[in-house]
XYZ file of N, CA and C in Angstrom:
348
model
N -18.148 -80.152 -3.828
C -16.244 -80.418 -4.081
C -16.492 -81.946 -3.963
N -15.557 -82.316 -4.834
C -15.408 -84.023 -4.855
C -14.548 -84.598 -3.889
N -14.532 -86.049 -3.808
C -13.721 -86.397 -3.007
C -12.036 -85.891 -2.867
N -12.122 -86.232 -4.337
C -10.423 -85.803 -4.463
C -10.231 -84.394 -4.141
N -11.322 -83.546 -4.205
C -11.061 -82.353 -4.079
C -10.811 -82.170 -2.560
N -11.833 -82.891 -1.767
C -11.741 -82.866 -0.342
C -10.586 -83.119 0.255
N -9.889 -84.326 -0.398
C -8.734 -84.910 0.111
C -7.693 -83.869 0.097
N -7.831 -83.101 -1.244
C -6.355 -82.379 -1.683
C -6.660 -80.946 -0.611
N -7.759 -80.510 -0.045
C -8.284 -79.635 0.891
C -7.365 -80.207 2.241
N -7.936 -81.175 2.389
C -7.127 -81.874 3.671
C -5.748 -82.011 4.041
N -5.162 -81.861 2.516
C -3.515 -82.188 2.618
C -2.686 -81.119 2.107
N -3.521 -79.756 2.174
C -2.921 -78.412 1.930
C -3.477 -77.620 0.660
N -4.838 -78.249 -0.022
C -5.574 -77.601 -0.955
C -4.977 -78.108 -2.364
N -4.952 -77.218 -3.198
C -5.113 -77.116 -4.629
C -3.015 -77.464 -4.805
N -2.849 -78.071 -5.768
C -1.305 -78.648 -5.994
C -0.545 -77.006 -6.358
N -1.198 -75.942 -6.720
C -0.528 -74.877 -7.182
C -0.202 -74.024 -5.480
N -0.397 -74.507 -4.603
C -0.272 -73.930 -3.269
C 1.163 -74.574 -2.930
N 1.546 -75.259 -3.486
C 2.928 -75.942 -3.266
C 4.140 -75.555 -4.283
N 3.702 -74.537 -5.401
C 4.549 -73.385 -6.143
C 5.019 -72.683 -5.344
N 6.486 -72.154 -5.496
C 7.125 -71.164 -4.922
C 7.265 -70.284 -5.599
N 6.888 -69.031 -5.025
C 6.916 -67.922 -6.009
C 8.682 -67.167 -6.334
N 9.176 -68.039 -5.663
C 10.795 -67.409 -5.464
C 11.212 -68.361 -7.236
N 10.831 -69.850 -7.028
C 11.484 -70.748 -7.906
C 10.465 -70.788 -9.077
N 9.237 -70.444 -8.850
C 8.303 -70.839 -10.366
C 8.453 -69.768 -11.272
N 9.114 -68.888 -10.961
C 9.716 -67.711 -12.319
C 10.200 -68.417 -13.096
N 10.221 -68.443 -14.444
C 10.194 -68.710 -15.497
C 11.614 -68.511 -15.662
N 12.328 -67.714 -15.613
C 14.044 -67.659 -15.546
C 14.551 -68.359 -14.580
N 13.836 -67.841 -13.327
C 14.870 -68.807 -12.259
C 14.727 -70.134 -12.073
N 13.532 -70.650 -12.378
C 13.141 -72.174 -12.803
C 14.111 -72.655 -13.651
N 14.547 -71.852 -15.025
C 15.385 -72.385 -15.532
C 16.823 -72.244 -15.241
N 17.515 -71.317 -14.404
C 18.436 -71.298 -13.901
C 18.942 -72.369 -12.717
N 17.678 -72.887 -12.066
C 17.750 -73.861 -11.128
C 18.157 -74.764 -11.873
N 17.297 -75.509 -12.585
C 17.267 -76.636 -13.380
C 18.421 -76.616 -14.213
N 19.236 -75.859 -14.780
C 20.277 -75.910 -15.467
C 21.540 -76.022 -14.427
N 21.497 -75.103 -13.507
C 22.405 -75.622 -12.140
C 22.169 -76.782 -11.506
N 21.158 -77.469 -11.631
C 20.957 -78.823 -10.920
C 21.848 -80.140 -11.687
N 21.878 -79.675 -13.051
C 22.475 -80.553 -14.039
C 23.942 -80.594 -14.125
N 24.488 -79.892 -13.039
C 25.849 -80.006 -13.543
C 26.326 -79.472 -12.206
N 27.680 -79.455 -12.089
C 28.599 -79.287 -10.747
C 28.768 -77.724 -10.432
N 29.158 -76.884 -11.383
C 28.656 -75.312 -11.444
C 28.355 -74.908 -13.121
N 27.931 -74.104 -12.990
C 27.561 -73.614 -14.247
C 28.074 -71.566 -14.274
N 28.717 -71.513 -15.503
C 29.275 -70.306 -16.206
C 27.614 -69.208 -16.290
N 27.797 -68.272 -15.713
C 26.833 -67.141 -15.522
C 26.583 -66.573 -17.460
N 27.702 -66.850 -17.898
C 27.480 -66.551 -19.445
C 26.559 -67.759 -20.393
N 26.890 -68.738 -19.986
C 26.329 -69.750 -20.288
C 24.579 -69.473 -19.982
N 24.626 -69.441 -18.804
C 23.111 -69.303 -18.693
C 22.074 -68.018 -19.076
N 23.309 -67.043 -19.337
C 22.561 -66.014 -20.011
C 21.947 -66.229 -21.465
N 22.882 -66.672 -22.244
C 22.766 -67.265 -23.794
C 21.516 -68.223 -23.624
N 21.674 -69.268 -22.681
C 20.708 -70.237 -22.759
C 19.315 -70.319 -22.271
N 19.189 -69.163 -21.667
C 18.078 -68.529 -21.136
C 17.782 -67.237 -21.873
N 18.402 -66.805 -22.944
C 18.387 -65.533 -23.418
C 17.488 -64.435 -22.975
N 18.671 -64.143 -21.793
C 18.594 -62.875 -20.812
C 19.695 -61.981 -21.372
N 19.066 -60.712 -20.714
C 20.188 -59.538 -20.613
C 21.163 -59.914 -19.449
N 22.490 -59.048 -19.496
C 23.160 -59.498 -18.103
C 22.581 -58.589 -17.201
N 21.885 -57.883 -17.242
C 21.338 -57.094 -15.972
C 20.183 -57.883 -15.588
N 19.069 -58.235 -16.377
C 17.947 -59.308 -15.753
C 18.235 -60.534 -15.321
N 19.237 -61.356 -15.624
C 20.173 -62.314 -15.057
C 20.813 -62.266 -13.756
N 21.422 -61.176 -13.718
C 21.745 -60.632 -12.409
C 20.972 -60.644 -11.241
N 19.631 -59.787 -12.036
C 18.452 -59.692 -10.929
C 18.244 -61.003 -10.279
N 17.626 -61.685 -11.365
C 17.303 -63.080 -10.934
C 18.266 -63.773 -9.880
N 19.831 -64.100 -10.613
C 20.433 -64.354 -9.522
C 20.713 -63.908 -8.090
N 20.289 -62.509 -7.981
C 20.331 -61.906 -6.760
C 19.494 -62.713 -5.780
N 18.226 -62.759 -6.605
C 16.900 -63.152 -5.568
C 17.277 -64.568 -5.129
N 17.898 -65.221 -6.304
C 17.923 -66.797 -6.074
C 19.331 -66.976 -4.786
N 20.348 -65.793 -4.613
C 21.266 -66.125 -3.864
C 20.436 -65.794 -2.575
N 19.632 -64.598 -2.617
C 19.339 -64.051 -1.163
C 18.548 -65.104 -0.609
N 17.744 -66.067 -1.379
C 16.969 -67.125 -0.687
C 17.838 -68.291 -0.704
N 19.020 -68.419 -0.694
C 19.910 -69.390 -0.210
C 19.869 -70.401 -1.177
N 19.203 -70.442 -2.465
C 18.878 -71.569 -3.637
C 20.359 -71.522 -4.335
N 21.101 -70.544 -4.426
C 22.613 -70.730 -5.043
C 23.521 -70.130 -4.272
N 24.732 -70.214 -5.009
C 25.553 -69.653 -4.245
C 26.403 -69.207 -5.501
N 27.252 -67.733 -5.495
C 28.120 -67.595 -6.357
C 29.253 -67.504 -6.258
N 30.100 -67.939 -7.236
C 31.647 -68.291 -7.217
C 32.164 -66.943 -8.159
N 32.916 -66.386 -7.658
C 33.532 -65.334 -8.645
C 35.332 -65.843 -8.679
N 35.804 -65.613 -9.931
C 37.251 -66.109 -10.120
C 37.697 -65.861 -11.250
N 38.951 -66.639 -11.887
C 39.476 -66.122 -12.994
C 39.647 -67.599 -14.058
N 39.330 -67.840 -15.020
C 39.608 -68.636 -16.063
C 40.614 -67.815 -16.545
N 42.041 -68.402 -16.627
C 43.486 -67.766 -16.767
C 43.457 -66.513 -16.448
N 43.472 -65.349 -17.476
C 43.305 -64.043 -16.972
C 42.100 -63.483 -16.938
N 41.086 -63.890 -17.610
C 39.594 -63.512 -17.672
C 38.920 -63.765 -16.346
N 38.135 -62.785 -15.957
C 37.317 -62.830 -15.116
C 36.007 -63.517 -15.382
N 35.627 -64.717 -14.329
C 34.723 -65.326 -14.859
C 33.867 -65.641 -13.632
N 32.429 -65.602 -13.435
C 31.710 -66.182 -12.589
C 30.575 -67.191 -12.696
N 30.529 -68.025 -11.592
C 29.920 -69.232 -11.920
C 28.800 -69.290 -10.574
N 27.900 -70.167 -10.773
C 26.720 -70.584 -9.823
C 26.840 -72.146 -9.531
N 26.346 -72.335 -8.111
C 26.173 -73.469 -8.102
C 24.753 -73.881 -7.013
N 24.122 -74.814 -7.318
C 22.730 -74.963 -6.718
C 23.246 -75.321 -5.012
N 22.619 -74.810 -4.416
C 22.909 -75.355 -2.609
C 21.795 -76.594 -2.312
N 22.095 -76.960 -1.258
C 20.910 -78.182 -0.919
C 19.947 -77.621 -1.166
N 19.461 -76.764 -0.484
C 18.309 -75.681 -0.408
C 17.816 -75.662 -1.445
N 18.676 -75.188 -2.635
C 17.909 -75.106 -3.918
C 17.574 -76.184 -4.348
N 18.343 -77.664 -4.336
C 17.851 -78.618 -4.455
C 16.640 -79.218 -4.144
N 16.362 -78.841 -2.756
C 15.275 -79.457 -2.258
C 13.837 -78.461 -2.910
N 14.140 -76.831 -2.818
C 13.338 -76.259 -3.489
C 12.946 -76.709 -4.824
N 13.834 -76.942 -5.858
C 13.693 -77.456 -7.055
C 12.635 -78.616 -6.618
N 12.959 -79.790 -6.180
C 12.521 -80.842 -6.167
C 11.116 -80.884 -5.753
N 11.022 -80.123 -4.802
C 9.515 -79.667 -4.098
C 8.365 -78.831 -5.313
N 9.214 -78.248 -6.167
C 8.565 -77.488 -7.321
C 8.573 -78.439 -8.353
N 8.945 -79.240 -8.447
C 8.621 -80.341 -9.614
C 7.591 -81.094 -9.503
N 7.573 -81.484 -7.961
C 6.545 -82.331 -7.170
C 5.535 -81.906 -7.386
N 5.268 -80.362 -6.978
C 3.778 -79.519 -7.210
C 3.658 -79.676 -8.691
N 4.530 -79.607 -9.346
C 4.034 -79.311 -11.049
C 3.771 -80.832 -11.224
N 4.119 -81.847 -10.951
C 3.859 -83.239 -11.315
C 2.454 -83.625 -11.004
N 1.939 -82.820 -9.457
C 0.615 -83.203 -8.945
C -0.296 -82.393 -9.771
N 0.232 -81.005 -9.947
C -0.722 -80.552 -10.707
C -1.267 -81.269 -12.173
N 0.271 -81.883 -12.982
C -0.686 -82.033 -14.059
C -1.094 -83.590 -14.070
N -1.149 -84.569 -12.929
C -1.710 -85.673 -12.669
C -3.142 -85.498 -12.683
N -3.261 -84.540 -11.707
C -4.621 -83.760 -11.307
C -5.582 -83.707 -12.940
N -4.758 -82.890 -13.653
C -5.697 -82.285 -14.604
C -5.573 -83.377 -15.815
N -4.842 -84.302 -15.949
C -4.889 -85.470 -16.939
C -5.981 -86.235 -16.110
N -6.016 -86.491 -14.628
C -6.926 -87.339 -13.981
C -8.520 -86.811 -14.406
N -8.514 -85.539 -14.452
C -9.962 -84.663 -14.805
C -10.124 -84.977 -16.501
N -8.960 -84.741 -17.092
C -9.626 -84.721 -18.565
C -10.056 -85.970 -18.975
N -9.210 -87.056 -18.222
C -9.836 -88.575 -18.801
C -11.092 -88.803 -18.399
N -11.648 -88.641 -17.200
C -12.976 -88.435 -16.471
C -14.084 -87.959 -17.024
N -13.762 -86.752 -17.965
C -14.929 -85.998 -18.889
C -14.603 -86.645 -19.899
């Protein structure tokens, strides 16, 4: 084990240990990143942007809502029913932690590649 590996082991091990199974899933990561860029986002936009079926998106939203990472808001735009989501403070924190772990993983990989 190199000294940098030993340092990582002493501070929680490999950067992938910091990845969240809930957040890291590709579609859920997409939902959170899009939601973080807006005050609220319409579910139909997420479905189209992430190329998901309505049922698949609904399941991902349920997982994120159960984890308190998003809030789902139902209402109307005129006479048309609409559903929006908002990222919660917990969701913002979870997304930031995920991005931080990915940055550390990338940094380590680039450092390794540069040294070889």
